[in-house]
PDB file of C-alpha atoms in Angstrom:
ATOM      1  CA  TRP A   1       0.000   0.000   0.000  1.00 95.00           C
ATOM      2  CA  ALA A   2       2.945   2.357   0.504  1.00 96.00           C
ATOM      3  CA  ARG A   3       4.498   2.082  -2.971  1.00 94.00           C
ATOM      4  CA  ALA A   4       4.524   4.649  -5.809  1.00 95.00           C
ATOM      5  CA  VAL A   5       3.431   7.587  -3.647  1.00 97.00           C
ATOM      6  CA  ARG A   6       3.905  11.226  -4.643  1.00 98.00           C
ATOM      7  CA  GLY A   7       1.560  12.943  -2.213  1.00 98.00           C
ATOM      8  CA  LEU A   8       0.129  12.563   1.267  1.00 98.00           C
ATOM      9  CA  LEU A   9      -3.097  13.984   2.660  1.00 98.00           C
ATOM     10  CA  LEU A  10      -3.181  14.201   6.436  1.00 98.00           C
ATOM     11  CA  ASP A  11      -6.209  14.600   8.641  1.00 98.00           C
ATOM     12  CA  VAL A  12      -5.398  16.944  11.518  1.00 97.00           C
ATOM     13  CA  SER A  13      -7.496  16.373  14.643  1.00 95.00           C
ATOM     14  CA  GLY A  14      -6.828  12.847  15.886  1.00 96.00           C
ATOM     15  CA  VAL A  15      -3.790  12.384  13.630  1.00 98.00           C
ATOM     16  CA  LEU A  16      -1.559  15.351  14.446  1.00 98.00           C
ATOM     17  CA  TYR A  17      -3.069  16.283  17.797  1.00 97.00           C
ATOM     18  CA  ASP A  18      -6.026  15.832  20.128  1.00 93.00           C
ATOM     19  CA  SER A  19      -7.960  19.086  20.431  1.00 88.00           C
ATOM     20  CA  GLY A  20      -9.296  20.451  23.695  1.00 84.00           C
ATOM     21  CA  GLY A  21     -10.238  23.562  25.653  1.00 76.00           C
ATOM     22  CA  ASP A  22      -6.606  24.028  26.619  1.00 80.00           C
ATOM     23  CA  GLY A  23      -5.550  24.184  22.964  1.00 83.00           C
ATOM     24  CA  GLY A  24      -4.944  20.476  22.671  1.00 92.00           C
ATOM     25  CA  VAL A  25      -1.902  18.216  22.809  1.00 95.00           C
ATOM     26  CA  PRO A  26       0.236  16.835  19.961  1.00 97.00           C
ATOM     27  CA  ILE A  27       0.145  13.088  19.410  1.00 97.00           C
ATOM     28  CA  ALA A  28       3.561  11.559  20.128  1.00 97.00           C
ATOM     29  CA  GLY A  29       5.857  11.642  17.096  1.00 98.00           C
ATOM     30  CA  SER A  30       3.452  13.532  14.823  1.00 98.00           C
ATOM     31  CA  ALA A  31       5.358  16.836  14.584  1.00 98.00           C
ATOM     32  CA  GLU A  32       8.566  14.999  13.677  1.00 98.00           C
ATOM     33  CA  ALA A  33       6.625  12.899  11.149  1.00 98.00           C
ATOM     34  CA  VAL A  34       5.440  16.064   9.377  1.00 98.00           C
ATOM     35  CA  ARG A  35       9.025  17.355   9.232  1.00 98.00           C
ATOM     36  CA  ARG A  36      10.184  14.051   7.728  1.00 98.00           C
ATOM     37  CA  ILE A  37       7.461  14.166   5.059  1.00 98.00           C
ATOM     38  CA  LYS A  38       8.535  17.653   4.026  1.00 97.00           C
ATOM     39  CA  ALA A  39      12.225  16.714   3.975  1.00 98.00           C
ATOM     40  CA  SER A  40      11.421  13.723   1.728  1.00 97.00           C
ATOM     41  CA  GLY A  41      10.072  15.897  -1.080  1.00 95.00           C
ATOM     42  CA  LEU A  42       6.615  14.306  -1.032  1.00 98.00           C
ATOM     43  CA  LYS A  43       3.701  16.652  -1.736  1.00 98.00           C
ATOM     44  CA  LEU A  44       1.620  17.337   1.370  1.00 98.00           C
ATOM     45  CA  ARG A  45      -1.837  18.701   2.172  1.00 98.00           C
ATOM     46  CA  PHE A  46      -3.504  18.982   5.556  1.00 98.00           C
ATOM     47  CA  CYS A  47      -7.159  18.050   5.058  1.00 97.00           C
ATOM     48  CA  THR A  48      -9.371  19.067   7.938  1.00 95.00           C
ATOM     49  CA  ASN A  49     -13.056  19.404   8.691  1.00 94.00           C
ATOM     50  CA  GLU A  50     -12.104  21.845  11.457  1.00 91.00           C
ATOM     51  CA  THR A  51     -14.816  24.501  11.646  1.00 93.00           C
ATOM     52  CA  GLN A  52     -14.336  25.948  15.129  1.00 92.00           C
ATOM     53  CA  ALA A  53     -11.807  28.555  13.960  1.00 92.00           C
ATOM     54  CA  THR A  54     -10.555  30.370  10.881  1.00 93.00           C
ATOM     55  CA  ARG A  55      -7.709  28.659   9.061  1.00 93.00           C
ATOM     56  CA  GLU A  56      -5.342  31.400  10.256  1.00 95.00           C
ATOM     57  CA  LYS A  57      -6.200  30.870  13.915  1.00 94.00           C
ATOM     58  CA  PHE A  58      -6.177  27.083  13.535  1.00 94.00           C
ATOM     59  CA  VAL A  59      -2.749  27.083  11.872  1.00 96.00           C
ATOM     60  CA  LYS A  60      -1.328  29.439  14.489  1.00 96.00           C
ATOM     61  CA  LYS A  61      -2.435  26.994  17.206  1.00 95.00           C
ATOM     62  CA  LEU A  62      -0.767  24.073  15.402  1.00 96.00           C
ATOM     63  CA  GLN A  63       2.433  26.058  14.936  1.00 97.00           C
ATOM     64  CA  GLY A  64       2.397  26.699  18.676  1.00 96.00           C
ATOM     65  CA  LEU A  65       2.222  22.929  19.203  1.00 96.00           C
ATOM     66  CA  GLY A  66       5.399  22.491  17.143  1.00 97.00           C
ATOM     67  CA  PHE A  67       4.025  21.713  13.669  1.00 98.00           C
ATOM     68  CA  ASP A  68       5.581  22.978  10.425  1.00 98.00           C
ATOM     69  CA  ILE A  69       2.365  24.088   8.724  1.00 98.00           C
ATOM     70  CA  SER A  70       1.136  27.141   6.810  1.00 97.00           C
ATOM     71  CA  VAL A  71      -2.340  28.363   5.857  1.00 96.00           C
ATOM     72  CA  GLY A  72      -1.634  27.673   2.181  1.00 95.00           C
ATOM     73  CA  GLU A  73      -1.165  23.960   2.915  1.00 97.00           C
ATOM     74  CA  VAL A  74      -4.616  23.514   4.499  1.00 96.00           C
ATOM     75  CA  THR A  75      -7.737  22.339   2.680  1.00 96.00           C
ATOM     76  CA  ALA A  76     -10.761  23.212   4.838  1.00 95.00           C
ATOM     77  CA  PRO A  77     -14.547  23.414   4.355  1.00 95.00           C
ATOM     78  CA  ALA A  78     -15.275  27.091   5.061  1.00 95.00           C
ATOM     79  CA  PRO A  79     -13.366  28.602   2.085  1.00 93.00           C
ATOM     80  CA  ALA A  80     -14.960  25.995  -0.200  1.00 92.00           C
ATOM     81  CA  ALA A  81     -18.402  26.880   1.148  1.00 95.00           C
ATOM     82  CA  CYS A  82     -17.759  30.570   0.524  1.00 96.00           C
ATOM     83  CA  ARG A  83     -16.927  29.829  -3.118  1.00 92.00           C
ATOM     84  CA  ILE A  84     -20.214  27.931  -3.493  1.00 94.00           C
ATOM     85  CA  LEU A  85     -22.210  30.726  -1.839  1.00 97.00           C
ATOM     86  CA  LYS A  86     -20.711  33.354  -4.164  1.00 96.00           C
ATOM     87  CA  GLU A  87     -21.125  31.228  -7.307  1.00 95.00           C
ATOM     88  CA  ARG A  88     -24.792  30.523  -6.583  1.00 96.00           C
ATOM     89  CA  GLY A  89     -25.783  33.881  -5.109  1.00 97.00           C
ATOM     90  CA  LEU A  90     -26.685  32.304  -1.783  1.00 98.00           C
ATOM     91  CA  ARG A  91     -27.084  34.337   1.405  1.00 98.00           C
ATOM     92  CA  PRO A  92     -26.519  32.118   4.425  1.00 98.00           C
ATOM     93  CA  HIS A  93     -28.008  31.931   7.845  1.00 98.00           C
ATOM     94  CA  LEU A  94     -24.956  30.744   9.798  1.00 98.00           C
ATOM     95  CA  LEU A  95     -25.132  28.068  12.481  1.00 98.00           C
ATOM     96  CA  VAL A  96     -21.394  27.888  13.148  1.00 98.00           C
ATOM     97  CA  HIS A  97     -18.846  28.443  15.896  1.00 96.00           C
ATOM     98  CA  ASN A  98     -18.312  32.118  16.783  1.00 96.00           C
ATOM     99  CA  ASP A  99     -14.615  31.830  15.873  1.00 95.00           C
ATOM    100  CA  LEU A 100     -15.470  30.723  12.316  1.00 96.00           C
ATOM    101  CA  VAL A 101     -17.708  33.694  11.479  1.00 97.00           C
ATOM    102  CA  PRO A 102     -14.810  35.835  10.117  1.00 96.00           C
ATOM    103  CA  GLU A 103     -14.378  33.313   7.255  1.00 95.00           C
ATOM    104  CA  PHE A 104     -17.763  34.560   5.958  1.00 97.00           C
ATOM    105  CA  ALA A 105     -16.975  38.284   6.300  1.00 97.00           C
ATOM    106  CA  GLU A 106     -17.293  38.955   2.546  1.00 96.00           C
ATOM    107  CA  ILE A 107     -20.547  37.013   2.159  1.00 98.00           C
ATOM    108  CA  ASP A 108     -23.936  38.769   2.059  1.00 97.00           C
ATOM    109  CA  LYS A 109     -25.996  37.399   4.949  1.00 97.00           C
ATOM    110  CA  THR A 110     -29.068  39.642   4.664  1.00 97.00           C
ATOM    111  CA  ASN A 111     -32.454  37.972   4.070  1.00 96.00           C
ATOM    112  CA  PRO A 112     -31.002  34.416   4.099  1.00 97.00           C
ATOM    113  CA  ASN A 113     -31.928  31.917   1.379  1.00 97.00           C
ATOM    114  CA  CYS A 114     -29.926  28.977   2.773  1.00 98.00           C
ATOM    115  CA  VAL A 115     -28.456  27.627   6.004  1.00 98.00           C
ATOM    116  CA  VAL A 116     -24.774  26.831   6.551  1.00 98.00           C
ATOM    117  CA  ILE A 117     -24.057  24.527   9.482  1.00 98.00           C
ATOM    118  CA  GLY A 118     -20.651  23.751  10.984  1.00 97.00           C
ATOM    119  CA  ASP A 119     -19.318  22.419  14.275  1.00 96.00           C
ATOM    120  CA  ALA A 120     -20.942  25.101  16.397  1.00 96.00           C
ATOM    121  CA  ALA A 121     -20.110  23.389  19.731  1.00 94.00           C
ATOM    122  CA  GLU A 122     -21.820  25.379  22.519  1.00 95.00           C
ATOM    123  CA  ASN A 123     -23.829  27.276  19.883  1.00 97.00           C
ATOM    124  CA  PHE A 124     -25.821  24.089  19.255  1.00 97.00           C
ATOM    125  CA  THR A 125     -28.636  25.192  21.563  1.00 98.00           C
ATOM    126  CA  TYR A 126     -32.304  24.401  21.024  1.00 98.00           C
ATOM    127  CA  ALA A 127     -32.969  28.071  20.216  1.00 98.00           C
ATOM    128  CA  ASN A 128     -30.223  28.212  17.563  1.00 98.00           C
ATOM    129  CA  LEU A 129     -31.214  24.905  15.966  1.00 98.00           C
ATOM    130  CA  ASN A 130     -34.837  26.007  15.937  1.00 98.00           C
ATOM    131  CA  GLU A 131     -33.917  29.300  14.279  1.00 98.00           C
ATOM    132  CA  ALA A 132     -32.066  27.420  11.514  1.00 98.00           C
ATOM    133  CA  PHE A 133     -35.061  25.082  11.193  1.00 98.00           C
ATOM    134  CA  ARG A 134     -37.433  28.033  10.750  1.00 98.00           C
ATOM    135  CA  VAL A 135     -35.255  29.538   8.013  1.00 97.00           C
ATOM    136  CA  LEU A 136     -35.205  26.220   6.120  1.00 98.00           C
ATOM    137  CA  ILE A 137     -38.854  25.280   6.613  1.00 97.00           C
ATOM    138  CA  GLY A 138     -39.905  28.700   5.317  1.00 96.00           C
ATOM    139  CA  MET A 139     -38.248  28.095   1.934  1.00 96.00           C
ATOM    140  CA  GLU A 140     -39.988  26.568  -1.079  1.00 94.00           C
ATOM    141  CA  LYS A 141     -36.768  24.690  -1.901  1.00 94.00           C
ATOM    142  CA  PRO A 142     -34.648  24.621   1.251  1.00 96.00           C
ATOM    143  CA  VAL A 143     -30.847  24.649   0.864  1.00 98.00           C
ATOM    144  CA  LEU A 144     -28.741  23.236   3.690  1.00 98.00           C
ATOM    145  CA  ILE A 145     -24.949  23.313   3.352  1.00 98.00           C
ATOM    146  CA  SER A 146     -22.958  21.355   5.935  1.00 97.00           C
ATOM    147  CA  LEU A 147     -19.254  21.835   6.612  1.00 97.00           C
ATOM    148  CA  GLY A 148     -18.754  18.095   7.112  1.00 94.00           C
ATOM    149  CA  LYS A 149     -20.860  15.198   8.347  1.00 94.00           C
ATOM    150  CA  GLY A 150     -18.728  13.706  11.124  1.00 92.00           C
ATOM    151  CA  ARG A 151     -20.554  11.865  13.902  1.00 93.00           C
ATOM    152  CA  TYR A 152     -18.094  12.654  16.683  1.00 93.00           C
ATOM    153  CA  TYR A 153     -14.484  13.643  17.350  1.00 91.00           C
ATOM    154  CA  LYS A 154     -12.062  13.339  20.219  1.00 89.00           C
ATOM    155  CA  GLU A 155     -10.884  16.105  22.518  1.00 90.00           C
ATOM    156  CA  THR A 156      -8.549  15.780  25.494  1.00 89.00           C
ATOM    157  CA  ASP A 157     -11.529  15.236  27.838  1.00 90.00           C
ATOM    158  CA  GLY A 158     -13.290  12.642  25.658  1.00 91.00           C
ATOM    159  CA  LEU A 159     -15.525  12.218  22.617  1.00 92.00           C
ATOM    160  CA  LYS A 160     -17.758  15.087  21.431  1.00 93.00           C
ATOM    161  CA  LEU A 161     -20.792  15.158  19.116  1.00 95.00           C
ATOM    162  CA  ASP A 162     -19.881  16.534  15.688  1.00 95.00           C
ATOM    163  CA  VAL A 163     -21.831  18.510  13.098  1.00 97.00           C
ATOM    164  CA  GLY A 164     -23.285  15.431  11.376  1.00 96.00           C
ATOM    165  CA  ALA A 165     -25.682  14.708  14.245  1.00 97.00           C
ATOM    166  CA  TYR A 166     -27.187  18.210  14.040  1.00 98.00           C
ATOM    167  CA  MET A 167     -27.161  18.177  10.235  1.00 98.00           C
ATOM    168  CA  LYS A 168     -29.264  14.992  10.328  1.00 98.00           C
ATOM    169  CA  ALA A 169     -31.749  16.634  12.698  1.00 98.00           C
ATOM    170  CA  LEU A 170     -32.329  19.498  10.259  1.00 98.00           C
ATOM    171  CA  GLU A 171     -32.505  17.106   7.296  1.00 98.00           C
ATOM    172  CA  TYR A 172     -35.193  15.087   9.070  1.00 98.00           C
ATOM    173  CA  ALA A 173     -37.214  18.076  10.270  1.00 98.00           C
ATOM    174  CA  CYS A 174     -37.179  19.888   6.922  1.00 97.00           C
ATOM    175  CA  ASP A 175     -37.193  16.883   4.551  1.00 96.00           C
ATOM    176  CA  VAL A 176     -34.047  18.201   2.876  1.00 97.00           C
ATOM    177  CA  GLN A 177     -30.766  16.591   1.795  1.00 97.00           C
ATOM    178  CA  ALA A 178     -27.730  18.544   2.987  1.00 98.00           C
ATOM    179  CA  GLU A 179     -24.927  19.408   0.586  1.00 97.00           C
ATOM    180  CA  VAL A 180     -21.726  18.346   2.359  1.00 96.00           C
ATOM    181  CA  VAL A 181     -18.690  20.518   1.617  1.00 94.00           C
ATOM    182  CA  GLY A 182     -16.017  18.904   3.805  1.00 93.00           C
ATOM    183  CA  LYS A 183     -14.917  15.276   4.092  1.00 95.00           C
ATOM    184  CA  PRO A 184     -16.120  12.766   2.905  1.00 94.00           C
ATOM    185  CA  ALA A 185     -17.367  14.739  -0.122  1.00 94.00           C
ATOM    186  CA  LYS A 186     -15.565  13.758  -3.321  1.00 94.00           C
ATOM    187  CA  THR A 187     -15.138  17.405  -4.346  1.00 92.00           C
ATOM    188  CA  PHE A 188     -13.232  18.097  -1.102  1.00 94.00           C
ATOM    189  CA  PHE A 189     -10.622  15.423  -1.825  1.00 96.00           C
ATOM    190  CA  GLU A 190     -10.468  16.375  -5.503  1.00 95.00           C
ATOM    191  CA  SER A 191      -9.637  19.975  -4.614  1.00 93.00           C
ATOM    192  CA  ALA A 192      -6.858  18.827  -2.253  1.00 95.00           C
ATOM    193  CA  LEU A 193      -5.382  16.601  -4.977  1.00 97.00           C
ATOM    194  CA  ALA A 194      -5.590  19.444  -7.502  1.00 95.00           C
ATOM    195  CA  GLU A 195      -3.794  21.783  -5.087  1.00 94.00           C
ATOM    196  CA  MET A 196      -0.990  19.189  -4.801  1.00 96.00           C
ATOM    197  CA  GLY A 197      -0.953  18.388  -8.517  1.00 97.00           C
ATOM    198  CA  VAL A 198      -1.034  14.640  -7.780  1.00 98.00           C
ATOM    199  CA  PRO A 199      -3.422  12.046  -9.285  1.00 98.00           C
ATOM    200  CA  PRO A 200      -5.460   9.983  -6.801  1.00 98.00           C
ATOM    201  CA  GLU A 201      -3.665   6.716  -7.544  1.00 98.00           C
ATOM    202  CA  GLN A 202      -0.379   8.318  -6.409  1.00 98.00           C
ATOM    203  CA  ALA A 203      -1.760   9.726  -3.137  1.00 98.00           C
ATOM    204  CA  ILE A 204      -2.466   8.315   0.308  1.00 98.00           C
ATOM    205  CA  MET A 205      -4.886   9.718   2.878  1.00 98.00           C
ATOM    206  CA  ILE A 206      -4.033   9.171   6.550  1.00 98.00           C
ATOM    207  CA  GLY A 207      -6.877   9.701   9.017  1.00 98.00           C
ATOM    208  CA  ASP A 208      -8.591   8.521  12.185  1.00 97.00           C
ATOM    209  CA  ASP A 209     -12.177   8.577  10.850  1.00 96.00           C
ATOM    210  CA  ILE A 210     -13.136   5.307   9.151  1.00 97.00           C
ATOM    211  CA  VAL A 211     -15.968   6.923   7.141  1.00 96.00           C
ATOM    212  CA  SER A 212     -14.991  10.533   6.421  1.00 95.00           C
ATOM    213  CA  ASP A 213     -11.225  10.064   6.007  1.00 97.00           C
ATOM    214  CA  VAL A 214     -10.794   6.486   4.810  1.00 98.00           C
ATOM    215  CA  GLY A 215     -14.071   5.896   2.998  1.00 97.00           C
ATOM    216  CA  GLY A 216     -14.129   9.325   1.389  1.00 97.00           C
ATOM    217  CA  ALA A 217     -10.562   9.048   0.094  1.00 98.00           C
ATOM    218  CA  GLN A 218     -11.063   5.534  -1.273  1.00 98.00           C
ATOM    219  CA  GLN A 219     -14.172   6.639  -3.173  1.00 97.00           C
ATOM    220  CA  CYS A 220     -11.916   9.196  -4.835  1.00 96.00           C
ATOM    221  CA  GLY A 221      -9.472   6.509  -6.008  1.00 98.00           C
ATOM    222  CA  MET A 222      -6.866   7.026  -3.288  1.00 98.00           C
ATOM    223  CA  ARG A 223      -5.348   4.576  -0.873  1.00 98.00           C
ATOM    224  CA  ALA A 224      -6.270   5.316   2.715  1.00 98.00           C
ATOM    225  CA  VAL A 225      -4.715   4.359   6.050  1.00 98.00           C
ATOM    226  CA  GLN A 226      -6.394   4.529   9.451  1.00 98.00           C
ATOM    227  CA  VAL A 227      -4.367   5.455  12.520  1.00 98.00           C
ATOM    228  CA  ARG A 228      -5.197   3.974  15.904  1.00 98.00           C
ATOM    229  CA  THR A 229      -5.226   7.431  17.503  1.00 97.00           C
ATOM    230  CA  GLY A 230      -7.876  10.143  17.886  1.00 95.00           C
ATOM    231  CA  LYS A 231     -11.439   8.878  17.506  1.00 95.00           C
ATOM    232  CA  TYR A 232     -10.312   5.399  16.370  1.00 96.00           C
ATOM    233  CA  ARG A 233     -12.096   2.570  18.154  1.00 96.00           C
ATOM    234  CA  PRO A 234     -11.383  -1.172  17.789  1.00 97.00           C
ATOM    235  CA  CYS A 235     -14.860  -1.713  16.317  1.00 96.00           C
ATOM    236  CA  ASP A 236     -13.761   0.365  13.293  1.00 96.00           C
ATOM    237  CA  GLU A 237     -11.789  -2.671  12.151  1.00 96.00           C
ATOM    238  CA  ASN A 238     -15.078  -4.527  11.634  1.00 96.00           C
ATOM    239  CA  HIS A 239     -16.796  -1.756   9.681  1.00 96.00           C
ATOM    240  CA  PRO A 240     -19.323  -3.331   7.288  1.00 97.00           C
ATOM    241  CA  HIS A 241     -18.508  -1.114   4.294  1.00 96.00           C
ATOM    242  CA  VAL A 242     -15.108   0.543   4.663  1.00 97.00           C
ATOM    243  CA  LYS A 243     -11.815  -1.378   4.773  1.00 98.00           C
ATOM    244  CA  PRO A 244      -8.635   0.724   5.018  1.00 98.00           C
ATOM    245  CA  ASP A 245      -5.636  -0.239   2.908  1.00 98.00           C
ATOM    246  CA  ALA A 246      -3.748  -0.523   6.199  1.00 98.00           C
ATOM    247  CA  TYR A 247      -3.924   0.174   9.925  1.00 98.00           C
ATOM    248  CA  VAL A 248      -1.027   1.837  11.738  1.00 98.00           C
ATOM    249  CA  ASP A 249      -0.631   2.748  15.385  1.00 98.00           C
ATOM    250  CA  ASN A 250       0.072   6.414  14.596  1.00 98.00           C
ATOM    251  CA  LEU A 251       1.244   8.865  11.947  1.00 98.00           C
ATOM    252  CA  ALA A 252       4.910   8.254  12.765  1.00 98.00           C
ATOM    253  CA  GLU A 253       4.559   4.548  11.929  1.00 98.00           C
ATOM    254  CA  ALA A 254       2.803   5.317   8.636  1.00 98.00           C
ATOM    255  CA  VAL A 255       5.543   7.750   7.623  1.00 98.00           C
ATOM    256  CA  ASP A 256       8.245   5.198   8.505  1.00 98.00           C
ATOM    257  CA  ILE A 257       6.665   2.650   6.149  1.00 98.00           C
ATOM    258  CA  ILE A 258       6.053   5.135   3.324  1.00 98.00           C
ATOM    259  CA  LEU A 259       9.552   6.634   3.396  1.00 97.00           C
ATOM    260  CA  GLN A 260      11.116   3.158   3.314  1.00 96.00           C
ATOM    261  CA  GLN A 261       9.449   2.656  -0.096  1.00 93.00           C
ATOM    262  CA  LEU A 262      10.824   5.853  -1.658  1.00 90.00           C
TER     263      LEU A 262
END
């Protein structure tokens, strides 16, 4: 699975670090693994569904944890959503984390004709969900754009509900199918590959999410490896539909194997 590789796509939360209210902690060996990838000459993209902060703030946090990463190396849902909103003349009602709102600064939000939902964390109150519901249910053809569809993620104090659970609630209440912008959407992975200039058969995705990371990448024609860190649980290895090309204990082990094949 590690042969003939020109580019790597790395999930961030659960692969590089475990997030948390204290800023999070790096996973052992992950910062050094990123440095080794860059020194090897392999193309690299950081593919995240992170929607609790702007890319600038997110990258600054990772740099503070010791990672060699820049904003230009990150593929994230919010900028992609903004492109869609502009192209289609959509004016969003935002149900997102307060720290993500600046990503939508140039978007017209008056008289909304769609809803954009992200990982709003504490903003996922009944009142806020109900407000988004009322916007959608009042439309003849409701448009719901979701910045990912993850079920849960891991922080330093345990597992947390992700945006997918709330997205499904709005889908059910409004009889609408959400348009997913982040992982596992095929367009998300395709844009990351295009930014690297690498075809899918020469790229490997490394992630902790069996569905969004592994399944999404494989549907795009990539190989995909699951790490046993982050949200990984042993039951993932018996998933009925998704089978990773390999399991590794952590990013450092994956990089060891890949670099040995170069």
